[in-house]
Tab-separated table of C-alpha atoms and ligand atoms in Angstrom:
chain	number	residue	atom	x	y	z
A	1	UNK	CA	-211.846	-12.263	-140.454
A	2	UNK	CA	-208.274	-13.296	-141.262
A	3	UNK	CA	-206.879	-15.845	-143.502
A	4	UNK	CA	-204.263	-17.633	-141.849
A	5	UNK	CA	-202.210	-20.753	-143.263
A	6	UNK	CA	-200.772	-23.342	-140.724
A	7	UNK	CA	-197.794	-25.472	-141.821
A	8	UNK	CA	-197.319	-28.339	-139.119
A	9	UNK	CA	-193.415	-30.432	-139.958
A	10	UNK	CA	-192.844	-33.974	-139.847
A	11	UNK	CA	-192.114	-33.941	-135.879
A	12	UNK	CA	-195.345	-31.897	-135.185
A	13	UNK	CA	-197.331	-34.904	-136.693
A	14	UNK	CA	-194.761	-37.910	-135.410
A	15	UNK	CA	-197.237	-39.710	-133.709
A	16	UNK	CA	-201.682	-39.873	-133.272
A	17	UNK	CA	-201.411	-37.943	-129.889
A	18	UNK	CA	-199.736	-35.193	-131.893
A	19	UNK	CA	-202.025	-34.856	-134.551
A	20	UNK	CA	-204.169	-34.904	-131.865
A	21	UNK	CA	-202.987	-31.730	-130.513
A	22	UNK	CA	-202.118	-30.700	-133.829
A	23	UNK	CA	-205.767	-30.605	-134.424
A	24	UNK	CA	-207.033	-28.315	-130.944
A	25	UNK	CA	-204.646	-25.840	-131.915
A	26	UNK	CA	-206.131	-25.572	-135.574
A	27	UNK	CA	-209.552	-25.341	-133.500
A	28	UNK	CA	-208.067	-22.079	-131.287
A	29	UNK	CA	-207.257	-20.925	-134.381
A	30	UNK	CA	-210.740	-21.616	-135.949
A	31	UNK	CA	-211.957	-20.496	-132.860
A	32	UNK	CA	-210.573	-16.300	-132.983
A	33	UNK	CA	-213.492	-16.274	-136.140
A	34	UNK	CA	-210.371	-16.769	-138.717
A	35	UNK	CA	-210.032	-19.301	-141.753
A	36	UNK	CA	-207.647	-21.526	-141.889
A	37	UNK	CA	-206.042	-23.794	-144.695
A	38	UNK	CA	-203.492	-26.572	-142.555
A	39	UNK	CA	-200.659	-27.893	-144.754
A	40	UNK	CA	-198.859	-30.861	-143.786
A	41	UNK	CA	-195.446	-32.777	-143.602
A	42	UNK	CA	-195.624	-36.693	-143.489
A	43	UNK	CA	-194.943	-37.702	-140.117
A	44	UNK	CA	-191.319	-37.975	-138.897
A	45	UNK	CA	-189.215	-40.305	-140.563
A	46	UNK	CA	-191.685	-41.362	-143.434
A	47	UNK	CA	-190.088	-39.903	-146.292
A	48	UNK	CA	-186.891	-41.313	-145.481
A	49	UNK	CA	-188.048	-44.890	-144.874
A	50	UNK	CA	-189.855	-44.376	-148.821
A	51	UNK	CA	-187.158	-43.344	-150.100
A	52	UNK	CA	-184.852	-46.063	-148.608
A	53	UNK	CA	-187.571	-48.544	-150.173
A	54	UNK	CA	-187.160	-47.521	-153.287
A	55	UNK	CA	-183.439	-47.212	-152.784
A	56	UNK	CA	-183.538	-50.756	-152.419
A	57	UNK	CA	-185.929	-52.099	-155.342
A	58	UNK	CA	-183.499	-49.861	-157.923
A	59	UNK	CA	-180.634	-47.620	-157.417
A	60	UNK	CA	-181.637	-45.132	-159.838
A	61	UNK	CA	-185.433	-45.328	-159.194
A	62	UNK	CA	-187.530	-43.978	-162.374
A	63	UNK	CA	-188.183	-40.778	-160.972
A	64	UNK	CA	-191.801	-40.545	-162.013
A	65	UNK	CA	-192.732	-43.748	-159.763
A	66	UNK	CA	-190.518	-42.334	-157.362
A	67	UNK	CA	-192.675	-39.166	-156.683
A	68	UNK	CA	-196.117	-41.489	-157.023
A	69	UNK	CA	-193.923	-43.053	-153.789
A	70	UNK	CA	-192.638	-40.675	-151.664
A	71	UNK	CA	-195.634	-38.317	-151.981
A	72	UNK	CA	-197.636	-41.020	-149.919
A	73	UNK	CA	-196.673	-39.791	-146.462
A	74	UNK	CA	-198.524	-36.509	-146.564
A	75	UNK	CA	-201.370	-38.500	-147.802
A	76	UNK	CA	-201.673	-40.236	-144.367
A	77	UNK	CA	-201.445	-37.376	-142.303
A	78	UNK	CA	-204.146	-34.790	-143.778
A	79	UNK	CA	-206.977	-37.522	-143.556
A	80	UNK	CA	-205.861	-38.326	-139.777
A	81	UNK	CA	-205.520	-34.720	-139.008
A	82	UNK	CA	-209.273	-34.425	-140.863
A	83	UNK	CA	-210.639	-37.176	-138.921
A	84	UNK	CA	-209.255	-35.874	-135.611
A	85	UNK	CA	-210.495	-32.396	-136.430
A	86	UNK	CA	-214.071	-34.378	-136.968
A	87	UNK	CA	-213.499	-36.236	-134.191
A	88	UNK	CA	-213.500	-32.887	-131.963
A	89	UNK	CA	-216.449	-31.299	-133.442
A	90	UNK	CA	-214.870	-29.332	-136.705
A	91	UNK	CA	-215.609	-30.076	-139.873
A	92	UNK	CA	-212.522	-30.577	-141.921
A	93	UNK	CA	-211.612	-32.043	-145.768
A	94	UNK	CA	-209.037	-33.050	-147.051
A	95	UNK	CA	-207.044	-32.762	-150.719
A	96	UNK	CA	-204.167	-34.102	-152.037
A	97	UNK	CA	-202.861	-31.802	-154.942
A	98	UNK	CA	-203.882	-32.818	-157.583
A	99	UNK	CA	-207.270	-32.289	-156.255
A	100	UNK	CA	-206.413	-28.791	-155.015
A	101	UNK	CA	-204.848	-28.428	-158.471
A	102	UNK	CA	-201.148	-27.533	-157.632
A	103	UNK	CA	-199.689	-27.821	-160.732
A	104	UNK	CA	-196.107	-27.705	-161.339
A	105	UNK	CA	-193.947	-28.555	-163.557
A	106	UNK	CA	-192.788	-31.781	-164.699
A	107	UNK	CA	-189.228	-31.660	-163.007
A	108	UNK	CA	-189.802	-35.005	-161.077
A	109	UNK	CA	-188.067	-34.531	-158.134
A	110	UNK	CA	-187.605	-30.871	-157.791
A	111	UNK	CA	-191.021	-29.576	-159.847
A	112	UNK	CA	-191.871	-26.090	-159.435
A	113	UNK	CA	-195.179	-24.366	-158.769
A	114	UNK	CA	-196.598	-23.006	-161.396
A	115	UNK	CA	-200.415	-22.693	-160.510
A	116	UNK	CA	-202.900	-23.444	-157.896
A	117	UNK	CA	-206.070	-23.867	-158.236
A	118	UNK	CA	-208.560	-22.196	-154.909
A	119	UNK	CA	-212.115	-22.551	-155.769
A	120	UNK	CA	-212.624	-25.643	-153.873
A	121	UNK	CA	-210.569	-24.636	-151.076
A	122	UNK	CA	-212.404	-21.306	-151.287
A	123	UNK	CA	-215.607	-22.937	-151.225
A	124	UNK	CA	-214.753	-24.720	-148.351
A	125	UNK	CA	-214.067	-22.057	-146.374
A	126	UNK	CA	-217.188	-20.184	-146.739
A	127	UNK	CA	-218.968	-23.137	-145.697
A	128	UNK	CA	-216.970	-22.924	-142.676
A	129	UNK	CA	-214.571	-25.873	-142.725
A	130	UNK	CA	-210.842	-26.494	-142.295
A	131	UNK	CA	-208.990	-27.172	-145.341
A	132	UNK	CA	-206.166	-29.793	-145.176
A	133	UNK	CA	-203.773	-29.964	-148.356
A	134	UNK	CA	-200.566	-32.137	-148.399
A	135	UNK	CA	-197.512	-30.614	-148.930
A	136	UNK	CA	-194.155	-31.463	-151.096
A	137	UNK	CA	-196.598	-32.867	-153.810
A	138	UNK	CA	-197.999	-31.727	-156.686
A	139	UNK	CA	-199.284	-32.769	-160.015
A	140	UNK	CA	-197.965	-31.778	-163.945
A	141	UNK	CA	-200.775	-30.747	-166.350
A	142	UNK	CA	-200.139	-34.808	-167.648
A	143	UNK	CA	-201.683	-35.627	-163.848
A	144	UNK	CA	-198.530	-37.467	-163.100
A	145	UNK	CA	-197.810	-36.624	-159.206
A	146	UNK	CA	-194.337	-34.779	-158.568
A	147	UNK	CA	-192.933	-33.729	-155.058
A	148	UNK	CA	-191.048	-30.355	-154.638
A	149	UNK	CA	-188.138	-31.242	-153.254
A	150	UNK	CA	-187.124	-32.668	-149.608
A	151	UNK	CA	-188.416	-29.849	-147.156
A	152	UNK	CA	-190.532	-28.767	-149.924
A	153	UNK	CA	-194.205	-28.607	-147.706
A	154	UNK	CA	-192.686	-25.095	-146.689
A	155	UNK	CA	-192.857	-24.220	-149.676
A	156	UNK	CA	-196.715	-25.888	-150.954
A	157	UNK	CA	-197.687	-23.514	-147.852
A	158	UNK	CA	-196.157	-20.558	-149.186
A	159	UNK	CA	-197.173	-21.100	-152.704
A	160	UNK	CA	-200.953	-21.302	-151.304
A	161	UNK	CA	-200.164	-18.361	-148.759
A	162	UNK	CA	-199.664	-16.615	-151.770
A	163	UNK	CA	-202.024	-17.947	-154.153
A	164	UNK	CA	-205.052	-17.333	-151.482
A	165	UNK	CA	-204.142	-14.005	-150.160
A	166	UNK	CA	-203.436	-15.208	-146.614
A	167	UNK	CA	-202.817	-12.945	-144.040
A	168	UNK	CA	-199.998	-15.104	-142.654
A	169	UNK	CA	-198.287	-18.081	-143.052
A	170	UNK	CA	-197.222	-19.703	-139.898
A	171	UNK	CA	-194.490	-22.712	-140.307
A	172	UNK	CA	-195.053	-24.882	-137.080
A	173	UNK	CA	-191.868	-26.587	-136.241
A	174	UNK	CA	-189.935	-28.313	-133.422
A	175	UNK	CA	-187.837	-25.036	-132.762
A	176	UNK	CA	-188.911	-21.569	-131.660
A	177	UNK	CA	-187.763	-19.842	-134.604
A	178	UNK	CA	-184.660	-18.530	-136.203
A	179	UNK	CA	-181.941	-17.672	-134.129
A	180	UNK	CA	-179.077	-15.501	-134.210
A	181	UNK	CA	-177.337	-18.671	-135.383
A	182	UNK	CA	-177.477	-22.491	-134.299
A	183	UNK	CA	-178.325	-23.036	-130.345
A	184	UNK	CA	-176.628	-26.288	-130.735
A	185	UNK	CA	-173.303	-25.273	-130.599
A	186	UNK	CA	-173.677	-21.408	-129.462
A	187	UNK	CA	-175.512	-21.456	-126.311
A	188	UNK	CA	-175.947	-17.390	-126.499
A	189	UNK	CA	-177.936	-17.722	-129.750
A	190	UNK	CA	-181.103	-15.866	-129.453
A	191	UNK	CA	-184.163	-15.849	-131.216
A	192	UNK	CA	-184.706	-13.473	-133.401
A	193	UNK	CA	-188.562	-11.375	-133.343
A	194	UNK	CA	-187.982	-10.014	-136.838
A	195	UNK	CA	-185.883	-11.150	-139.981
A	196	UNK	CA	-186.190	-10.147	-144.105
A	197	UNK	CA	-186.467	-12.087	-146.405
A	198	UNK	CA	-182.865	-11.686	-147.888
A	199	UNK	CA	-181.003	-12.303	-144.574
A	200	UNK	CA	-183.201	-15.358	-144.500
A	201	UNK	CA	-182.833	-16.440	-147.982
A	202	UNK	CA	-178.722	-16.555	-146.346
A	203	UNK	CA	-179.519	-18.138	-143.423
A	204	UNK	CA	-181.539	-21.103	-144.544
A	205	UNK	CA	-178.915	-21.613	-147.988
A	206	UNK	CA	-176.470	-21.335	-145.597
A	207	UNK	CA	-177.285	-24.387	-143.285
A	208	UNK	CA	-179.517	-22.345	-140.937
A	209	UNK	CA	-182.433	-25.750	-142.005
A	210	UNK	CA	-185.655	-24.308	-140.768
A	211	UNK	CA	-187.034	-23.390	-143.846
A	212	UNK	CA	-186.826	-24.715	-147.527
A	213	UNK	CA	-184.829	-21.846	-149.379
A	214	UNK	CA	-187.665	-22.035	-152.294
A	215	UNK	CA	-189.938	-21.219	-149.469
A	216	UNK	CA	-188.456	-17.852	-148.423
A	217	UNK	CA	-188.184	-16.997	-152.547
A	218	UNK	CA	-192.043	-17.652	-153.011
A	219	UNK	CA	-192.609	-15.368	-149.498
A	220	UNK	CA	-190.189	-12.867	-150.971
A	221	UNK	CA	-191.784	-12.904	-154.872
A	222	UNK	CA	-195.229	-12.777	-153.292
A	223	UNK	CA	-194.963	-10.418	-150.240
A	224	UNK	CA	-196.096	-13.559	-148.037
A	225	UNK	CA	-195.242	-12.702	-144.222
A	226	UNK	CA	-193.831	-15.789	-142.598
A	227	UNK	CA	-194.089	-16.714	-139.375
A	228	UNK	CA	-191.485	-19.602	-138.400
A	229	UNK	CA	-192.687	-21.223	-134.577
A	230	UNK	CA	-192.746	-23.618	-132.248
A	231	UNK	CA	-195.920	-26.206	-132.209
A	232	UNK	CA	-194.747	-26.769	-128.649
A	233	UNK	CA	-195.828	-23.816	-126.945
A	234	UNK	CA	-197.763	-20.665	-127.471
A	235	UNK	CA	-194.619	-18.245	-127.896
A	236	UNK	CA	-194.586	-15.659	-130.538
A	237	UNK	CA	-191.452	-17.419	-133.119
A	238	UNK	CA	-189.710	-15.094	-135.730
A	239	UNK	CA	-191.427	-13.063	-138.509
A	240	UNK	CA	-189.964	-13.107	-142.300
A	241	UNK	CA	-190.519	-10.168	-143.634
A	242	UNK	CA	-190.192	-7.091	-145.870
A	243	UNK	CA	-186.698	-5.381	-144.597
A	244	UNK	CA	-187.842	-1.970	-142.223
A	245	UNK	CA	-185.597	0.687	-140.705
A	246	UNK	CA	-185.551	-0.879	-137.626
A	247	UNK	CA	-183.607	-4.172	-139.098
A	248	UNK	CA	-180.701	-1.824	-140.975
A	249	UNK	CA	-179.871	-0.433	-137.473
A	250	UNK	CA	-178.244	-3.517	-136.707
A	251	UNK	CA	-175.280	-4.073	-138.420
A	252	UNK	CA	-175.531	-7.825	-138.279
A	253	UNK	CA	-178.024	-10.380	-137.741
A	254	UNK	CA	-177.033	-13.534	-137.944
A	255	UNK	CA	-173.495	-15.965	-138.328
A	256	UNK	CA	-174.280	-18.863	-140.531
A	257	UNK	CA	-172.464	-22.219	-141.185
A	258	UNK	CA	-172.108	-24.622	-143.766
A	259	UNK	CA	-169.961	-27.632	-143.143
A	260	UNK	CA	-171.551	-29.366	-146.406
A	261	UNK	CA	-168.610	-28.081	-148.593
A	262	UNK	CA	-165.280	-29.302	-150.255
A	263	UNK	CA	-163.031	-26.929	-151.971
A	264	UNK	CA	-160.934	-27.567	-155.234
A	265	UNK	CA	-158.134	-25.723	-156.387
A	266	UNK	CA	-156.231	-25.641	-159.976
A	267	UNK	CA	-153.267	-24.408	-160.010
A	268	UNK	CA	-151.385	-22.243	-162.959
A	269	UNK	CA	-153.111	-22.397	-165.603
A	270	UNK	CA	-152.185	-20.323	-168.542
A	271	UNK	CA	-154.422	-16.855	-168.077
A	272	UNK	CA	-155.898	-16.751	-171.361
A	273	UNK	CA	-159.556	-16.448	-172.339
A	274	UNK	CA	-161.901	-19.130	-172.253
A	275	UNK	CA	-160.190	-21.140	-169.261
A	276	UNK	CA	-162.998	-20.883	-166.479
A	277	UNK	CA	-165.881	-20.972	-169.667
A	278	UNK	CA	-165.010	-24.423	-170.594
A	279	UNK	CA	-163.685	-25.690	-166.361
A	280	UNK	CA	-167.325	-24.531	-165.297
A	281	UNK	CA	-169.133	-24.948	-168.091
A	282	UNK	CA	-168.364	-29.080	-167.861
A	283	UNK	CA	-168.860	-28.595	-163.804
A	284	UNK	CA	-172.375	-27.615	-164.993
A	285	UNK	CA	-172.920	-29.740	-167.643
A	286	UNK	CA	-172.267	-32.742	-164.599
A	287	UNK	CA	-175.036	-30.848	-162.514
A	288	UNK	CA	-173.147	-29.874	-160.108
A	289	UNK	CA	-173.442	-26.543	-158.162
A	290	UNK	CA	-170.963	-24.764	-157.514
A	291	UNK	CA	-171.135	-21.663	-154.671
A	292	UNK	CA	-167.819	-19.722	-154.252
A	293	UNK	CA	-165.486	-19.063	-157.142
A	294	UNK	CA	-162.196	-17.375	-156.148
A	295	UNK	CA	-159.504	-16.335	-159.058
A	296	UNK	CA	-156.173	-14.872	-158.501
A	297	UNK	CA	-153.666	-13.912	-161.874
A	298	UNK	CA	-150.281	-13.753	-160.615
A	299	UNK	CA	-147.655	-11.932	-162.767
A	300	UNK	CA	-145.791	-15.092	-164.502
A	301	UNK	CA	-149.415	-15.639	-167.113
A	302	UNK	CA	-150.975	-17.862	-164.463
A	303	UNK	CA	-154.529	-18.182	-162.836
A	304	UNK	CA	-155.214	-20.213	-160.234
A	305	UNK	CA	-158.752	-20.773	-159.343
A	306	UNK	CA	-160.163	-21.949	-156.415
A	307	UNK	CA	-164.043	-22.925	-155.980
A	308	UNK	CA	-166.631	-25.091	-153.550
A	309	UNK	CA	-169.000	-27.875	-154.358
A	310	UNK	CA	-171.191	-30.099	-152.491
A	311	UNK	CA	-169.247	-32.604	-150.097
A	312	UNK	CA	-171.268	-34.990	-152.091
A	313	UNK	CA	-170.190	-33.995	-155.494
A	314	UNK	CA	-166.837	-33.587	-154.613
A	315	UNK	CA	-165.156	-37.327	-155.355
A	316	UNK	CA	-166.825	-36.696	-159.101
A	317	UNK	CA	-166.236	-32.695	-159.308
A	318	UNK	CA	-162.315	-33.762	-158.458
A	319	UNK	CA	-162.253	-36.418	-161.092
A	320	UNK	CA	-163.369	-33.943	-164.056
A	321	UNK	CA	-161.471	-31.200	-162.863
A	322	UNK	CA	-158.192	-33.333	-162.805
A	323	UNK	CA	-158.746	-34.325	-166.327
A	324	UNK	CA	-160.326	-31.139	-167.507
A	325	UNK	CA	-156.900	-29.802	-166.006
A	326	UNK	CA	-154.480	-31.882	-167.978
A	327	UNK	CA	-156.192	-30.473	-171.117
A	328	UNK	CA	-155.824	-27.348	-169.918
A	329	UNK	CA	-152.283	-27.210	-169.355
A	330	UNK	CA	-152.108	-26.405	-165.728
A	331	UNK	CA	-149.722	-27.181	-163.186
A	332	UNK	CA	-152.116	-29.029	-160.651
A	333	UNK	CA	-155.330	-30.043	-158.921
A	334	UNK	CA	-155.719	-30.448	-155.248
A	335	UNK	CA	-158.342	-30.356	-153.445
A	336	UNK	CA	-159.959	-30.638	-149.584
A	337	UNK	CA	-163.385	-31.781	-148.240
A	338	UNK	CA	-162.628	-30.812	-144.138
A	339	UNK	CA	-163.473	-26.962	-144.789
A	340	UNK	CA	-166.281	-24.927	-143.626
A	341	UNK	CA	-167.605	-22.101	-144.491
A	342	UNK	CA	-168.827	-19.703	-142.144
A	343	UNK	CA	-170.901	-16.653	-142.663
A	344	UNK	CA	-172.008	-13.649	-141.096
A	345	UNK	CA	-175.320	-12.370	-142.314
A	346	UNK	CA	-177.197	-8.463	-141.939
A	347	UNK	CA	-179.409	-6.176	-144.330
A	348	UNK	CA	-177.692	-3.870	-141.744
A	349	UNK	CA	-174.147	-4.353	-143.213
A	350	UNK	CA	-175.152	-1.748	-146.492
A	351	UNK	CA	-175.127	0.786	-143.760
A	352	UNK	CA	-172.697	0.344	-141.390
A	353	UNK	CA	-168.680	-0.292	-142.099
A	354	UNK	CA	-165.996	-2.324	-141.066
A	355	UNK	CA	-168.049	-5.567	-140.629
A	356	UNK	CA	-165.566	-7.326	-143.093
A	357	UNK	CA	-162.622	-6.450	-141.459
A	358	UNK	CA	-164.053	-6.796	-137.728
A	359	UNK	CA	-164.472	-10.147	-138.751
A	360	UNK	CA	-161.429	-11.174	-140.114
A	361	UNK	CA	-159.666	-9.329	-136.946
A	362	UNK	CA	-162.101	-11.728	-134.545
A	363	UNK	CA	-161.022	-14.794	-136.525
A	364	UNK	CA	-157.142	-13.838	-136.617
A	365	UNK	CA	-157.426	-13.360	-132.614
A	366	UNK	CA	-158.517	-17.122	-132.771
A	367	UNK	CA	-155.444	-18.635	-134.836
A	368	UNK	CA	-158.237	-18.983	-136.890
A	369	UNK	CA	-156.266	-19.189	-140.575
A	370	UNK	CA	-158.901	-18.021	-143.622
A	371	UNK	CA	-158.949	-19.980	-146.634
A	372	UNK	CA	-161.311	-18.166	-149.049
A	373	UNK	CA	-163.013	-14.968	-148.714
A	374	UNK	CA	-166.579	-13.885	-150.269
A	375	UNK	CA	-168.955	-11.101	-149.523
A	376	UNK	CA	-171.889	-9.492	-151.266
A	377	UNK	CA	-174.100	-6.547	-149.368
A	378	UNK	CA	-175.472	-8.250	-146.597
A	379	UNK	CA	-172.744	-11.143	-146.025
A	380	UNK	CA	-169.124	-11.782	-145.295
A	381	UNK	CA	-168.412	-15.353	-146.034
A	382	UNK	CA	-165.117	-17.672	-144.912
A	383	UNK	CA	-163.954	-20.468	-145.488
A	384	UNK	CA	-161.821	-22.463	-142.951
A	385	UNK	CA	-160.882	-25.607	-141.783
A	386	UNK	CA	-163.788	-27.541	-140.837
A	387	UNK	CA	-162.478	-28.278	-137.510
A	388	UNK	CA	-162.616	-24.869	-136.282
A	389	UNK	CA	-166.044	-24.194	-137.335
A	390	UNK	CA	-167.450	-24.598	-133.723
A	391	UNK	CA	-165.153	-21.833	-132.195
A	392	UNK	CA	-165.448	-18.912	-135.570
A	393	UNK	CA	-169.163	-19.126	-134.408
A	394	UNK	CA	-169.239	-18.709	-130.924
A	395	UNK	CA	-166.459	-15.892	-131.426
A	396	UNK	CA	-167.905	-14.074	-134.408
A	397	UNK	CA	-171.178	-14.155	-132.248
A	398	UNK	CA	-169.686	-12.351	-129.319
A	399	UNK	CA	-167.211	-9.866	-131.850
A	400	UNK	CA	-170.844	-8.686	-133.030
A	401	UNK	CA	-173.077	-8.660	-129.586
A	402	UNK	CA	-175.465	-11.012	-130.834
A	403	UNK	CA	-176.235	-12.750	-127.487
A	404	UNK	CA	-179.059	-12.203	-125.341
A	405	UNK	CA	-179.560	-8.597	-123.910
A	406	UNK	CA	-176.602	-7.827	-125.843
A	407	UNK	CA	-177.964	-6.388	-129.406
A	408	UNK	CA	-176.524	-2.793	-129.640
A	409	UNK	CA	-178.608	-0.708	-131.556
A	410	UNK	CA	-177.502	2.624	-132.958
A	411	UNK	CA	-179.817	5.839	-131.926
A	412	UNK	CA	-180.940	6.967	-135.544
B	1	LIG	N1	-192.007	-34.976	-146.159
B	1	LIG	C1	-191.129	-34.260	-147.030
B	1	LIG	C2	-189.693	-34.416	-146.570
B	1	LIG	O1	-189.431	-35.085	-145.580
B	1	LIG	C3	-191.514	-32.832	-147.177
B	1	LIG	C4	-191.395	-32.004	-145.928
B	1	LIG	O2	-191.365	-32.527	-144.822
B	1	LIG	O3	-191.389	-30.772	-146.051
B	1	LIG	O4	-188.811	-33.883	-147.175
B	2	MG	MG1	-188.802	-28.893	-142.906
């Protein structure tokens, strides 16, 4: 008898006829002689319309309150998936978390799992029923309610994957699965059967949405397999996994996007020590992320540093480095929100050589001009003008065969 955990999204449980359905498939499930623990997603739309509620009451909403808000949605959806799973002769409970006992921390907002508590799901499933938990909440060892994070009921499944022992831990969703990148503007994206958990970790920080990033850390930390698919139809989706032989054959498995960027450049300042210590320590200090970091020291005693932020940070990230820059001496600040940056992701790549440079070849063929340049062992990363995003994709995802029928596997 397996263990298997069932994470239906928002769109899975959009309407009663869907958590109707919702509900028979939990029953097939039932039904093979395994246990199952359902986690849940409010139902499309319902986080956004609490969070535009209490957008409108404050505009910086006490953060506290604002979990004991937006935490509500799941709330409605595991006691009608319960009663529907009643309703069609299988017993079912409920819990929110803080009667499962997922404690986190007290990072309202973004809290972080630090425990969960299984005895009553346990006991539960002895007796033979489903077990419905909410997802994206949990509760601080105060008992104040805190949410993980938007997305975050990926990662409440995980956590309990992990926490329980499950077998698997199948994310329903609206798509099939991950694909060799987005089918929305690649129409020769394909889905992929198997991916690890690093190439995913790239994929979904990367833009590729299907699964919350913290998710795929949890799966990795804990070994949890993950199986991303569609609660639209019985096809197998894609498995995230431990990385095998078979996955380092290919060179390259995915091309990634992120239009959600701005870059920011200073120009000439002195090159002396303690320059980029005190330009990103204030970047952090203002909370705001920054991903690529590019340096260059030309001969003349000058550095000039390039970097990305969030599009939304940029405005403010621009503000503090054009001040931080007048106390620093250098030349200039400019900066530009319409880049991209575009990404081409494989385990395979520690293997095989010349993916950097077939890339930048495929790009150059394009007029494609390449603003910034980062790559660690399974990625090559560029940024270019956001307007050209569309076409590096579709290109770099012919330059590497990733289309249907076309994956080119070495014979090892
Ligand atoms: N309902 C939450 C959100 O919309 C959590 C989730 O769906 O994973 O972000
Ligand atoms: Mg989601």
């Amino acid at each position: 008898m397996a263990l298997v955990i069932q994470k239906f999204g928002g769109t899975s449980v959009g309407t009663v006829e869907k958590i109707k359905n919702v509900a028979k498939r939990v029953v097939c499930e039932k039904e093979k002689g395994n246990h199952v623990v359902v986690v849940l997603s409010a139902m499309t739309g319902e986080t956004n319309k609490l969070v535009s509620l209490a957008n409108e009451v404050s505009e910086t909403p006490n953060e506290r309150e604002f979990d004991v808000l937006v935490s509500t949605g799941e709330q409605v959806t595991i006691a009608l998936l319960s009663m529907a799973l009643q309703e069609i002769g299988c017993a079912a409970r409920s819990y929110t978390a803080s009667q499962v006992k997922i404690i986190t921390d007290s990072a309202h907002t973004k809290a972080r799992i630090k425990e969960i508590g299984s005895e009553n799901i346990k006991k539960d499933l002895e007796e033979g029923k489903v077990v419905v938990v909410a997802g994206f909440q949990g509760v601080d060892e105060h008992g104040n309610v805190t949410t993980l994070g938007r997305g975050g009921s990926d990662t409440s499944a995980v956590a309990i994957a992990a926490a329980l022992k499950a077998d698997v831990c199948e994310i329903f969703t609206d798509v099939e699965g991950v694909y060799t990148t987005d089918p929305n503007i690649c129409e020769k994206a394909r889905k992929l059967k198997k991916i690890s958990y690093d190439e995913m970790l790239e994929m979904a920080s990367l833009g590729a949405k299907v699964l919350q990033t913290r998710s795929v850390e949890f799966a990795k930390k804990y070994h949890v397999p993950v199986h991303v698919r569609s609660t639209f139809s019985d096809n197998e989706g894609t498995l995230v996994t431990k990385e095998d032989r078979e996955m380092e054959r290919v060179a390259v498995s995915g091309i990634a996007y992120n239009k959600d960027e701005a870059k920011i450049t200073i120009i000439q300042v002195p090159d002396k020590p303690g320059v980029a210590a005190k330009l990103f320590g204030l970047i952090s200090e203002s909370n705001i992320n920054v991903d690529m970091i590019i340096q260059n020291i030309s001969e003349d005693g000058y550095t000039d540093m390039t970097f990305t932020v969030p599009k939304g940070d940029y405005k403010r990230a621009l503000e503090l480095v054009e001040k931080t820059g007048v106390e620093l001496a250098a030349k200039g600040v400019t900066g530009d929100p319409n880049i991209s940056k575009v990404s081409v992701i494989g385990v395979g790549m520690r293997s095989h050589a010349g993916i950097a440079s077939t890339v930048f070849k495929t790009l150059s063929q394009e007029g494609i001009n390449i603003m910034m340049i980062s790559t660690s062992e399974i990625k090559v990363s560029c940024v270019i003008e956001s307007k050209y995003t569309e076409l590096a994709v579709r290109t770099l995802h012919d330059a590497f065969n990733l289309g249907e029928g076309e994956i080119t596997e070495e014979k090892s």
